[in-house]
Amino acid sequence: MALNAADVLVNRLLDWGVRVVFGLPGDGINGIMEALRQRKDRVMFVQVRHEESAAFMACGYAKYSGQLGVCLATSGPGALHLINGLYDAKMDGAPVLAITGQTYHDLMGTRYQQEVDLLAAFKDVAVYNQMMLGAGHVRALVDAGCRAALSQRGVAHINCPVDLQEQTTGKDEPSPKKVEGHTSNAWRIPIVVPCEKDVRDAADVLNAGSKTVILAGAGALGAGDELERLADLMAAPIVKPLLGKATVPDDSPFTTGGIGLLGTEPSELAMEQADTLLMVGTSFPYMEFYPKHDRCRGVQIDRDPSRIGLRFPIEVPLCGDAKATLQVLTPHIERRSDRSFLEEAQEGMKTWNELLETRAHRDDVPLKPQVVADALNSLLADDAIISTDSGTITTWAARYLRIKRGQQFSCSGNLASMANGLPYAIAAQIAHPGRQCVAFVGDGGFTMLMGEFATAVKYKLPVKIVVVKNNVLGMIKWEQMVFLGNPEYGVDLAPIDFVAFAEACGGIGFRCERPDEVRSALEAMMLADGPALCEAVVDPFEPPWPARITAKQALHMAESLAKGEPNRGRIALTLFRDKVHDLTGK
């Protein structure tokens, strides 16, 4: 039986090891849907409720599995809905293939229904961006697209006119230059190691320092043992941007945790005092948290040479795989006898963790969000996969979720998009059916794509969702006040009963509103059979303060209260009580 273009496309995806496609059907991809239906025993089609979710799921699947994520959408609006999730993949370096429909090839350019110039729309987000021109064109496009996405760790896009999906092989006359079978699916992960001279030069810089900090991002995931071995040799604290939270466990004696507005005070102090900086797999964007250029030398390891020197003036660049490069660098590093810099950082972390412990065991009502995050820790499996969203929830996740060795963690890092948490958790559960997959999200981000809870129910995915509910777009509220000194505006959310919502979808829901209810509600959620949700109703006036508040931030807060902040009384009282509690523990 002759194969059509859609058959060739899906067969070639199978050759590349693709076993799941996230998407939403539409008449612009009917041919591809039929090809998927005929192969449903070999490739799973996950029907989402919104195409943005399909792209987020493909991104999350790629992050948590290390394999190619694939999403599918129809022409026009369906394809456009993918774009935000695809930017998440682009900006966090996740390999994703997006397949979209298009109108009839001989009606393009005639303003036909749902015709959108998708190659133009996807131009910036995709490293590979092509239209299928016939059945004989498909195999080469799929090979090139998959190879580009995996090699460049980005988004590949193939646009498929609906009528050409039905075209059978041999019906389109090949060009005289085309040789059948010229392309293949051969590909391997490149393990690149810098040359010996560069490695020795880097070691000379690091050995000359006395206060070295290792900044380890997402590119260092999987190299935790190497990072700790090097940190021990150099007596160097490991500072972790948020996407690098799982590079080494949070209880490692070498880490001072996060950096930036969501970070820790010991990390800030270590960066300020550093005389040498080793960046591993990171281009952490907030340059104000880096060491001063005039008193700190830099070495950077990154697989992507375009990222070298992007944030900090690097003296020695090491372009290569993080794990392999650390392995060849470590033998050249001398063991540092002066351990005082690391010991000072460790003492700082002891004090910082005591402060977090105090905040995590508040018995206030309304419930503090820190209490919820801390309680979740003891219920997470040793190999749990935790996804979080963007907003104040990111602060509580960054500081209070204690990632163990063997666990995975991610979020929308560089795009910092809301709504990714639930789709990521669903993708994680599909990639790893036997592992505990948890989404720790805020009510603002969750409501954007909460229809995907019904997707979890449909596919019987036992994901667990913690919704921290404060009925406000919290991060935006505090940014209006602290960054500009303005009163909050346009940030209040109409309350939603998430327990009733979960049950309406066919799942199960639990609720906690007091500190003494948190543990039992979370435990019941974790023990539930199938998808489950816990709504934690928390204090909307609890601020996500940075580790150290600047005078300008404090001034802006005072200005916002003076300008007519509608909740100034409650906010002032909360700030006062928080400060008293930090000082007294009561």
Coordinates of C-alpha atoms in Angstrom, one line a residue:
M1 CA 0.0 0.0 0.0
A2 CA 1.3 3.4 -1.0
L3 CA 2.2 5.7 1.9
N4 CA 1.1 9.3 2.0
A5 CA 3.1 12.3 3.4
A6 CA 1.5 12.0 6.8
D7 CA 2.4 8.3 7.0
V8 CA 6.0 9.1 6.1
L9 CA 6.1 11.9 8.7
V10 CA 4.9 9.7 11.6
N11 CA 7.0 6.7 10.6
R12 CA 10.1 8.9 10.5
L13 CA 9.2 10.3 14.0
L14 CA 9.1 6.7 15.2
D15 CA 12.5 6.1 13.6
W16 CA 13.8 9.0 15.7
G17 CA 12.5 7.4 18.9
V18 CA 9.5 9.6 19.3
R19 CA 6.8 7.8 21.4
V20 CA 4.5 10.7 22.5
V21 CA 3.0 13.7 20.7
F22 CA 1.2 16.4 22.6
G23 CA -1.5 18.3 20.6
L24 CA -5.0 19.2 19.8
P25 CA -6.8 18.0 16.6
G26 CA -8.0 20.3 13.9
D27 CA -9.0 20.1 10.2
G28 CA -5.6 21.5 9.2
I29 CA -3.9 18.3 10.5
N30 CA -6.5 15.7 9.7
G31 CA -4.0 13.7 7.6
I32 CA -1.4 13.6 10.4
M33 CA -4.1 12.7 13.0
E34 CA -5.1 9.7 10.8
A35 CA -1.5 8.6 10.6
L36 CA -1.2 8.8 14.3
R37 CA -4.4 6.8 14.8
Q38 CA -3.1 4.0 12.6
R39 CA 0.0 3.9 14.8
K40 CA -1.5 4.4 18.2
D41 CA 0.1 1.2 19.5
R42 CA 3.5 2.7 18.9
V43 CA 3.1 6.4 19.5
M44 CA 0.9 8.0 22.1
F45 CA -1.2 11.1 21.2
V46 CA -1.9 13.2 24.2
Q47 CA -5.0 15.4 23.6
V48 CA -4.6 18.7 25.4
R49 CA -7.2 21.4 26.1
H50 CA -5.1 24.3 24.8
E51 CA -2.3 24.2 22.3
E52 CA -0.1 26.3 24.6
S53 CA -0.2 23.4 27.0
A54 CA 1.0 21.1 24.2
A55 CA 4.1 23.2 23.7
F56 CA 4.7 23.5 27.5
M57 CA 4.4 19.7 27.8
A58 CA 6.8 19.1 24.9
C59 CA 9.3 21.4 26.7
G60 CA 8.8 19.7 30.0
Y61 CA 9.1 16.3 28.4
A62 CA 12.4 17.3 26.8
K63 CA 13.7 18.7 30.1
Y64 CA 12.8 15.7 32.3
S65 CA 13.5 12.9 29.8
G66 CA 16.5 14.3 27.9
Q67 CA 14.7 13.3 24.7
L68 CA 13.0 15.2 21.9
G69 CA 9.6 16.7 22.8
V70 CA 7.0 16.9 20.0
C71 CA 3.9 19.0 19.8
L72 CA 1.2 19.2 17.1
A73 CA -1.3 21.9 16.2
T74 CA -3.6 22.8 13.4
S75 CA -3.3 25.8 11.1
G76 CA -3.8 29.4 12.0
P77 CA -5.0 29.9 15.6
G78 CA -3.9 26.4 16.7
A79 CA -0.3 27.0 15.6
L80 CA -0.2 30.5 17.0
H81 CA -1.3 29.1 20.4
L82 CA 1.9 27.1 20.5
I83 CA 4.3 30.0 20.4
N84 CA 4.5 31.0 24.1
G85 CA 5.4 27.4 25.1
L86 CA 7.9 27.2 22.3
Y87 CA 9.6 30.3 23.5
D88 CA 9.9 28.6 26.9
A89 CA 11.7 25.8 25.1
K90 CA 13.9 28.1 23.1
M91 CA 15.0 30.2 26.1
D92 CA 15.7 27.2 28.4
G93 CA 17.5 25.1 25.7
A94 CA 14.9 22.3 25.5
P95 CA 14.9 20.3 22.2
V96 CA 11.3 20.5 20.7
L97 CA 9.8 19.7 17.3
A98 CA 6.6 21.6 16.5
I99 CA 4.4 20.3 13.7
T100 CA 1.7 22.6 12.4
G101 CA -1.0 22.5 9.7
Q102 CA -1.5 25.0 6.9
T103 CA -4.2 25.7 4.4
Y104 CA -4.3 24.1 0.9
H105 CA -1.0 24.7 -0.9
D106 CA -2.6 26.1 -4.0
L107 CA -4.7 28.6 -2.0
M108 CA -1.9 30.1 -0.1
G109 CA -1.6 33.8 -0.7
T110 CA -5.3 34.2 -1.4
R111 CA -6.5 35.1 2.1
Y112 CA -8.1 31.7 2.6
Q113 CA -9.6 30.8 6.0
Q114 CA -7.0 30.4 8.8
E115 CA -4.1 31.2 6.5
V116 CA -1.3 32.6 8.5
D117 CA 2.3 33.0 7.4
L118 CA 3.5 30.6 10.0
L119 CA 7.1 30.5 8.7
A120 CA 7.3 34.2 9.5
A121 CA 5.5 33.8 12.8
F122 CA 7.9 31.1 13.9
K123 CA 11.0 32.7 12.5
D124 CA 12.4 34.0 15.8
V125 CA 11.5 31.1 18.0
A126 CA 12.8 28.3 15.8
V127 CA 16.3 27.2 14.9
Y128 CA 14.8 25.2 12.0
N129 CA 11.7 26.5 10.2
Q130 CA 10.4 24.9 7.0
M131 CA 7.3 24.1 5.0
M132 CA 6.6 20.6 3.6
L133 CA 6.3 20.8 -0.2
G134 CA 5.3 17.3 -1.0
A135 CA 5.4 13.6 0.1
G136 CA 8.9 13.2 -1.2
H137 CA 10.1 16.1 0.9
V138 CA 8.9 14.8 4.3
R139 CA 11.6 12.4 5.3
A140 CA 14.5 14.9 4.7
L141 CA 12.6 17.6 6.6
V142 CA 11.9 15.4 9.6
D143 CA 15.5 14.3 9.8
A144 CA 16.9 17.8 9.5
G145 CA 14.3 19.2 12.0
C146 CA 14.9 16.5 14.6
R147 CA 18.7 16.8 14.2
A148 CA 18.6 20.6 14.5
A149 CA 16.4 20.6 17.6
L150 CA 18.6 18.0 19.4
S151 CA 21.9 19.5 18.3
Q152 CA 21.1 23.1 18.9
R153 CA 18.8 22.4 21.9
G154 CA 16.1 24.5 20.5
V155 CA 12.8 24.5 18.5
A156 CA 12.3 23.0 15.1
H157 CA 9.2 23.8 13.1
I158 CA 7.7 21.9 10.2
N159 CA 4.6 23.4 8.5
C160 CA 2.4 21.0 6.6
P161 CA -0.3 22.1 4.0
V162 CA -3.4 20.1 4.6
D163 CA -3.8 18.7 1.1
L164 CA -0.2 17.7 0.8
Q165 CA -0.5 15.5 3.9
E166 CA -2.6 13.2 1.8
Q167 CA -0.3 13.2 -1.2
T168 CA 1.2 9.7 -1.8
T169 CA 4.8 9.0 -2.3
G170 CA 5.7 9.0 -6.0
K171 CA 3.0 11.4 -7.0
D172 CA 5.3 14.4 -6.7
E173 CA 8.1 14.2 -9.3
P174 CA 11.5 14.5 -7.6
S175 CA 13.9 17.1 -8.8
P176 CA 16.8 15.8 -11.0
K177 CA 19.3 16.5 -8.2
K178 CA 17.5 14.4 -5.5
V179 CA 18.8 10.9 -4.7
E180 CA 16.2 8.8 -2.8
G181 CA 17.3 7.7 0.6
H182 CA 20.0 10.4 0.9
T183 CA 19.1 11.4 4.4
S184 CA 19.3 9.4 7.7
N185 CA 18.3 9.5 11.3
A186 CA 21.9 9.0 12.6
W187 CA 22.6 11.3 15.5
R188 CA 24.5 11.2 18.8
I189 CA 24.8 13.6 21.7
P190 CA 28.1 15.5 21.2
I191 CA 30.5 15.2 24.1
V192 CA 32.8 18.2 23.5
V193 CA 35.9 18.7 25.6
P194 CA 38.2 21.9 25.4
C195 CA 41.8 21.6 24.3
E196 CA 44.4 20.9 27.0
K197 CA 46.0 24.4 26.8
D198 CA 42.6 26.0 27.6
V199 CA 42.1 23.6 30.5
R200 CA 45.5 24.4 31.9
D201 CA 45.0 28.1 31.5
A202 CA 41.6 27.8 33.3
A203 CA 43.2 25.8 36.1
D204 CA 46.0 28.5 36.5
V205 CA 43.3 31.2 37.0
L206 CA 41.3 29.1 39.5
N207 CA 44.4 28.0 41.4
A208 CA 45.6 31.6 41.8
G209 CA 42.4 32.5 43.6
S210 CA 41.6 32.3 47.3
K211 CA 37.9 33.0 47.3
T212 CA 36.3 31.0 44.4
V213 CA 32.6 30.7 43.7
I214 CA 31.1 28.1 41.4
L215 CA 27.9 29.3 39.6
A216 CA 26.2 26.2 38.4
G217 CA 23.1 26.4 36.1
A218 CA 20.9 24.1 34.0
G219 CA 23.8 23.1 31.8
A220 CA 25.5 21.5 34.8
L221 CA 22.6 19.1 35.5
G222 CA 24.0 15.6 35.7
A223 CA 27.4 16.8 36.8
G224 CA 26.7 17.1 40.5
D225 CA 29.4 14.7 41.6
E226 CA 32.0 16.6 39.6
L227 CA 30.8 19.9 40.9
E228 CA 31.1 18.8 44.5
R229 CA 34.5 17.2 43.9
L230 CA 35.8 20.5 42.5
A231 CA 34.1 22.6 45.2
D232 CA 35.8 20.5 47.8
L233 CA 39.3 21.0 46.2
M234 CA 38.9 24.7 45.9
A235 CA 36.9 25.2 49.1
A236 CA 34.4 27.0 46.9
P237 CA 30.7 27.5 47.6
I238 CA 28.3 26.4 44.8
V239 CA 25.7 29.0 44.0
K240 CA 22.7 27.8 42.0
P241 CA 20.5 29.9 39.7
L242 CA 17.0 28.6 39.8
L243 CA 17.2 26.3 36.7
G244 CA 20.3 24.8 38.4
K245 CA 18.5 24.0 41.7
A246 CA 18.9 20.3 41.1
T247 CA 22.6 20.4 40.1
V248 CA 23.6 19.5 43.6
P249 CA 21.2 18.7 46.4
D250 CA 20.1 21.5 48.7
D251 CA 21.6 19.8 51.7
S252 CA 25.1 19.6 50.1
P253 CA 27.7 21.1 52.4
F254 CA 29.1 23.0 49.4
T255 CA 26.0 24.9 48.2
T256 CA 24.7 28.3 49.4
G257 CA 21.5 27.8 47.4
G258 CA 20.0 30.3 45.0
I259 CA 21.0 33.7 43.8
G260 CA 19.1 36.8 42.7
L261 CA 15.8 38.1 44.1
L262 CA 14.8 34.5 44.9
G263 CA 18.2 33.6 46.4
T264 CA 19.9 33.4 49.7
E265 CA 22.0 36.0 51.6
P266 CA 25.0 33.7 51.8
S267 CA 25.0 33.4 48.0
E268 CA 24.9 37.1 47.6
L269 CA 27.8 37.6 50.1
A270 CA 29.9 34.9 48.5
M271 CA 29.5 36.5 45.0
E272 CA 30.4 39.9 46.5
Q273 CA 33.6 38.6 48.1
A274 CA 34.7 36.3 45.3
D275 CA 38.1 36.9 43.6
T276 CA 37.5 34.0 41.1
L277 CA 34.3 32.9 39.5
L278 CA 33.7 29.6 37.7
M279 CA 30.5 29.6 35.6
V280 CA 29.3 26.2 34.6
G281 CA 26.4 25.8 32.2
T282 CA 24.7 29.1 33.1
S283 CA 24.0 32.5 31.6
F284 CA 22.2 33.7 34.8
P285 CA 20.7 37.1 33.5
Y286 CA 20.8 39.3 36.6
M287 CA 24.2 40.9 36.3
E288 CA 23.9 43.0 39.5
F289 CA 24.3 39.8 41.5
Y290 CA 27.7 39.0 39.9
P291 CA 31.1 39.9 41.5
K292 CA 32.6 43.3 40.7
H293 CA 34.6 43.0 37.5
D294 CA 37.7 44.9 38.8
R295 CA 38.4 42.3 41.6
C296 CA 37.3 39.0 40.2
R297 CA 38.7 36.8 37.4
G298 CA 36.4 34.6 35.4
V299 CA 36.4 31.1 33.9
Q300 CA 33.3 29.8 32.0
I301 CA 32.3 26.4 30.9
D302 CA 29.4 26.2 28.3
R303 CA 28.5 24.0 25.4
D304 CA 27.3 27.0 23.4
P305 CA 30.2 29.4 22.5
S306 CA 27.8 32.3 22.0
R307 CA 27.0 32.3 25.7
I308 CA 30.7 32.7 26.7
G309 CA 31.3 36.1 28.2
L310 CA 27.6 37.1 27.8
R311 CA 27.2 38.2 31.5
F312 CA 30.7 38.5 32.9
P313 CA 34.1 39.4 31.4
I314 CA 35.6 35.9 31.1
E315 CA 39.4 35.4 31.1
V316 CA 39.4 31.8 30.0
P317 CA 36.5 30.3 28.0
L318 CA 36.0 26.5 28.1
C319 CA 33.6 25.5 25.4
G320 CA 32.4 22.0 26.0
D321 CA 30.1 19.6 27.8
A322 CA 29.9 20.5 31.5
K323 CA 30.4 17.0 33.0
A324 CA 33.2 16.0 30.6
T325 CA 35.0 19.4 31.0
L326 CA 34.9 19.3 34.8
Q327 CA 36.4 15.8 34.6
V328 CA 39.4 17.0 32.6
L329 CA 39.7 20.2 34.6
T330 CA 39.6 18.7 38.1
P331 CA 43.0 16.9 38.0
H332 CA 44.7 20.3 37.4
I333 CA 43.2 21.9 40.4
E334 CA 45.3 22.1 43.6
R335 CA 43.6 21.4 46.9
R336 CA 43.2 24.7 48.8
S337 CA 44.5 24.6 52.3
D338 CA 42.8 27.8 53.4
R339 CA 39.1 26.7 53.9
S340 CA 37.9 29.9 55.5
F341 CA 35.9 31.2 52.6
L342 CA 33.9 28.0 52.3
E343 CA 33.5 27.7 56.1
E344 CA 32.2 31.3 56.3
A345 CA 29.7 30.5 53.6
Q346 CA 28.7 27.3 55.5
E347 CA 28.2 29.3 58.7
G348 CA 26.1 31.7 56.8
M349 CA 23.9 28.9 55.4
K350 CA 23.5 27.5 58.9
T351 CA 22.1 30.9 60.0
W352 CA 20.0 31.3 56.9
N353 CA 18.5 27.8 57.2
E354 CA 17.6 28.5 60.8
L355 CA 15.8 31.7 59.7
L356 CA 13.9 29.7 57.0
E357 CA 13.0 27.1 59.5
T358 CA 11.6 29.7 61.8
R359 CA 9.5 31.2 59.0
A360 CA 8.3 27.7 57.8
H361 CA 6.8 26.9 61.2
R362 CA 4.7 30.0 61.8
D363 CA 1.3 29.2 63.3
D364 CA -0.3 32.4 62.0
V365 CA -3.7 32.5 60.4
P366 CA -4.0 33.3 57.6
L367 CA -1.7 30.5 56.7
K368 CA 1.8 31.4 55.5
P369 CA 2.8 30.0 52.1
Q370 CA 6.2 29.1 53.5
V371 CA 4.5 26.6 55.8
V372 CA 2.9 24.8 52.9
A373 CA 6.2 24.5 50.9
D374 CA 8.1 23.2 53.9
A375 CA 5.4 20.6 54.7
L376 CA 5.6 19.3 51.2
N377 CA 9.3 18.4 51.5
S378 CA 8.8 15.5 53.8
L379 CA 6.1 14.0 51.5
L380 CA 8.3 14.1 48.3
A381 CA 9.7 10.8 47.1
D382 CA 13.5 10.5 46.8
D383 CA 13.1 10.5 43.0
A384 CA 10.2 13.0 42.8
I385 CA 9.9 15.4 39.9
I386 CA 8.8 18.9 41.0
S387 CA 7.6 21.6 38.7
T388 CA 6.8 25.1 39.7
D389 CA 5.2 28.2 38.1
S390 CA 6.1 31.8 37.9
G391 CA 5.1 34.4 40.5
T392 CA 5.4 34.6 44.3
I393 CA 5.1 30.8 44.1
T394 CA 8.6 30.7 42.6
T395 CA 10.1 32.4 45.7
W396 CA 8.5 29.8 48.0
A397 CA 9.7 27.0 45.8
A398 CA 13.2 28.4 45.4
R399 CA 13.8 28.8 49.1
Y400 CA 11.6 26.2 50.9
L401 CA 11.6 23.2 48.6
R402 CA 14.6 21.2 49.5
I403 CA 15.7 19.2 46.4
K404 CA 17.3 15.9 47.2
R405 CA 19.9 13.9 45.2
G406 CA 17.9 12.0 42.6
Q407 CA 15.0 14.5 42.4
Q408 CA 14.4 16.7 39.4
F409 CA 13.1 20.3 39.4
S410 CA 12.3 22.8 36.7
C411 CA 10.2 25.8 35.9
S412 CA 9.9 28.4 33.1
G413 CA 13.4 29.8 33.8
N414 CA 14.4 32.5 31.3
L415 CA 11.0 33.2 29.8
A416 CA 9.4 33.1 33.3
S417 CA 6.0 32.4 31.8
M418 CA 3.0 31.7 34.0
A419 CA 1.0 28.6 33.4
N420 CA 3.8 26.0 32.8
G421 CA 3.6 24.2 36.1
L422 CA 0.7 21.8 35.5
P423 CA 1.7 21.0 31.9
Y424 CA 5.2 20.3 33.0
A425 CA 3.9 17.9 35.7
I426 CA 1.8 16.0 33.2
A427 CA 4.7 15.7 30.8
A428 CA 6.9 14.5 33.6
Q429 CA 4.4 11.8 34.5
I430 CA 4.2 10.6 30.9
A431 CA 8.0 10.5 30.6
H432 CA 8.4 8.7 34.0
P433 CA 5.2 6.8 34.8
G434 CA 6.6 5.2 37.9
R435 CA 7.8 8.4 39.6
Q436 CA 6.0 10.9 41.8
C437 CA 5.3 14.1 39.8
V438 CA 4.2 17.2 41.6
A439 CA 3.2 20.7 40.5
F440 CA 3.7 23.4 43.1
V441 CA 1.8 26.4 41.6
G442 CA 0.0 29.6 42.4
D443 CA -3.6 30.3 41.7
G444 CA -2.8 32.9 39.1
G445 CA -0.6 30.6 36.9
F446 CA -2.8 27.6 37.5
T447 CA -6.0 29.1 36.3
M448 CA -4.5 30.1 33.0
L449 CA -4.3 26.4 31.9
M450 CA -6.2 24.6 34.6
G451 CA -8.3 22.7 32.0
E452 CA -5.3 20.4 31.7
F453 CA -6.3 18.9 35.1
A454 CA -9.0 17.2 33.0
T455 CA -6.3 15.9 30.7
A456 CA -4.6 14.3 33.7
V457 CA -7.9 12.7 34.6
K458 CA -8.5 11.5 31.0
Y459 CA -5.2 9.7 30.8
K460 CA -5.3 8.5 34.5
L461 CA -2.1 10.3 35.3
P462 CA -1.5 10.4 39.1
V463 CA -0.1 13.9 39.1
K464 CA -0.4 15.9 42.4
I465 CA -1.1 19.6 42.3
V466 CA -0.5 22.0 45.2
V467 CA -2.3 25.3 44.5
V468 CA -1.2 28.0 46.8
K469 CA -4.2 30.3 46.7
N470 CA -4.0 34.0 47.7
N471 CA -6.5 35.4 45.2
V472 CA -4.0 37.9 43.8
L473 CA -1.3 38.2 41.2
G474 CA 1.2 38.4 44.0
M475 CA 4.5 39.0 42.3
I476 CA 3.0 41.7 40.1
K477 CA 1.5 43.3 43.1
W478 CA 4.8 43.5 45.0
E479 CA 6.6 44.6 41.9
Q480 CA 4.2 47.6 41.5
M481 CA 4.9 48.6 45.0
V482 CA 8.6 47.8 45.5
F483 CA 10.0 48.6 42.0
L484 CA 8.0 51.7 41.3
G485 CA 6.5 52.8 44.6
N486 CA 3.0 52.6 43.2
P487 CA -0.1 51.2 44.9
E488 CA -1.3 47.8 43.6
Y489 CA -3.7 47.9 40.7
G490 CA -5.5 45.3 38.6
V491 CA -4.0 42.3 40.4
D492 CA -6.9 41.0 42.5
L493 CA -8.4 37.6 41.4
A494 CA -11.9 36.5 41.8
P495 CA -11.8 33.4 44.1
I496 CA -12.2 29.9 42.6
D497 CA -13.1 26.8 44.6
F498 CA -10.3 24.6 43.3
V499 CA -11.5 21.5 45.3
A500 CA -14.9 21.7 43.5
F501 CA -13.1 22.2 40.2
A502 CA -10.9 19.1 40.7
E503 CA -14.0 17.0 41.5
A504 CA -15.9 18.5 38.6
C505 CA -13.0 17.3 36.3
G506 CA -13.3 13.8 37.8
G507 CA -10.3 14.1 40.1
I508 CA -10.2 14.6 43.9
G509 CA -9.5 17.8 45.9
F510 CA -8.4 18.7 49.4
R511 CA -8.1 22.0 51.2
C512 CA -6.1 23.5 54.1
E513 CA -6.5 27.0 55.6
R514 CA -4.7 26.6 59.0
P515 CA -1.2 25.4 59.8
D516 CA -2.5 22.4 61.7
E517 CA -4.4 21.3 58.6
V518 CA -1.5 21.4 56.1
R519 CA 0.2 18.1 56.7
S520 CA -2.9 16.0 56.7
A521 CA -4.3 17.7 53.6
L522 CA -1.0 17.2 51.6
E523 CA -0.7 13.7 52.8
A524 CA -4.2 12.8 51.7
M525 CA -3.5 14.3 48.3
M526 CA -0.3 12.3 48.0
L527 CA -2.1 9.0 48.9
A528 CA -5.0 9.6 46.6
D529 CA -5.4 7.2 43.7
G530 CA -5.1 9.2 40.5
P531 CA -4.9 13.0 39.8
A532 CA -5.4 15.0 43.0
L533 CA -5.2 18.6 44.0
C534 CA -4.7 20.4 47.3
E535 CA -5.8 24.0 47.7
A536 CA -3.8 25.9 50.3
V537 CA -5.5 29.2 51.2
V538 CA -2.6 31.5 52.3
D539 CA -2.0 35.1 53.4
P540 CA -2.1 37.4 50.4
F541 CA -0.1 40.0 52.3
E542 CA 3.0 37.9 52.9
P543 CA 5.7 39.6 50.8
P544 CA 8.3 37.6 48.7
W545 CA 11.2 39.8 50.0
P546 CA 14.6 39.4 48.5
A547 CA 17.4 38.1 50.8
R548 CA 18.5 41.7 51.5
I549 CA 16.2 44.7 51.0
T550 CA 17.9 47.8 49.5
A551 CA 17.2 51.3 50.7
K552 CA 15.5 52.1 47.3
Q553 CA 13.2 49.1 47.7
A554 CA 12.2 50.2 51.2
L555 CA 11.6 53.7 50.0
H556 CA 9.4 52.6 47.2
M557 CA 7.4 50.5 49.6
A558 CA 6.8 53.5 51.8
E559 CA 5.9 55.6 48.8
S560 CA 3.3 53.0 47.6
L561 CA 1.7 53.0 51.1
A562 CA 1.6 56.8 51.1
K563 CA 0.1 57.1 47.6
G564 CA -3.1 55.2 48.7
E565 CA -2.2 51.5 48.7
P566 CA -5.7 50.1 49.4
N567 CA -4.3 47.4 51.8
R568 CA -1.7 49.5 53.5
G569 CA -2.9 48.7 57.0
R570 CA -2.8 45.0 56.5
I571 CA 0.5 45.1 54.7
A572 CA 2.1 47.3 57.3
L573 CA 0.9 45.0 60.1
T574 CA 2.1 41.9 58.2
L575 CA 5.6 43.4 57.7
F576 CA 5.8 44.4 61.3
R577 CA 4.7 40.9 62.5
D578 CA 7.1 39.2 60.1
K579 CA 10.0 41.3 61.4
V580 CA 9.1 40.6 65.1
H581 CA 8.9 36.9 64.3
D582 CA 12.2 36.8 62.6
L583 CA 13.9 38.5 65.6
T584 CA 12.1 36.6 68.4
G585 CA 10.9 33.4 66.8
K586 CA 7.4 34.1 68.3

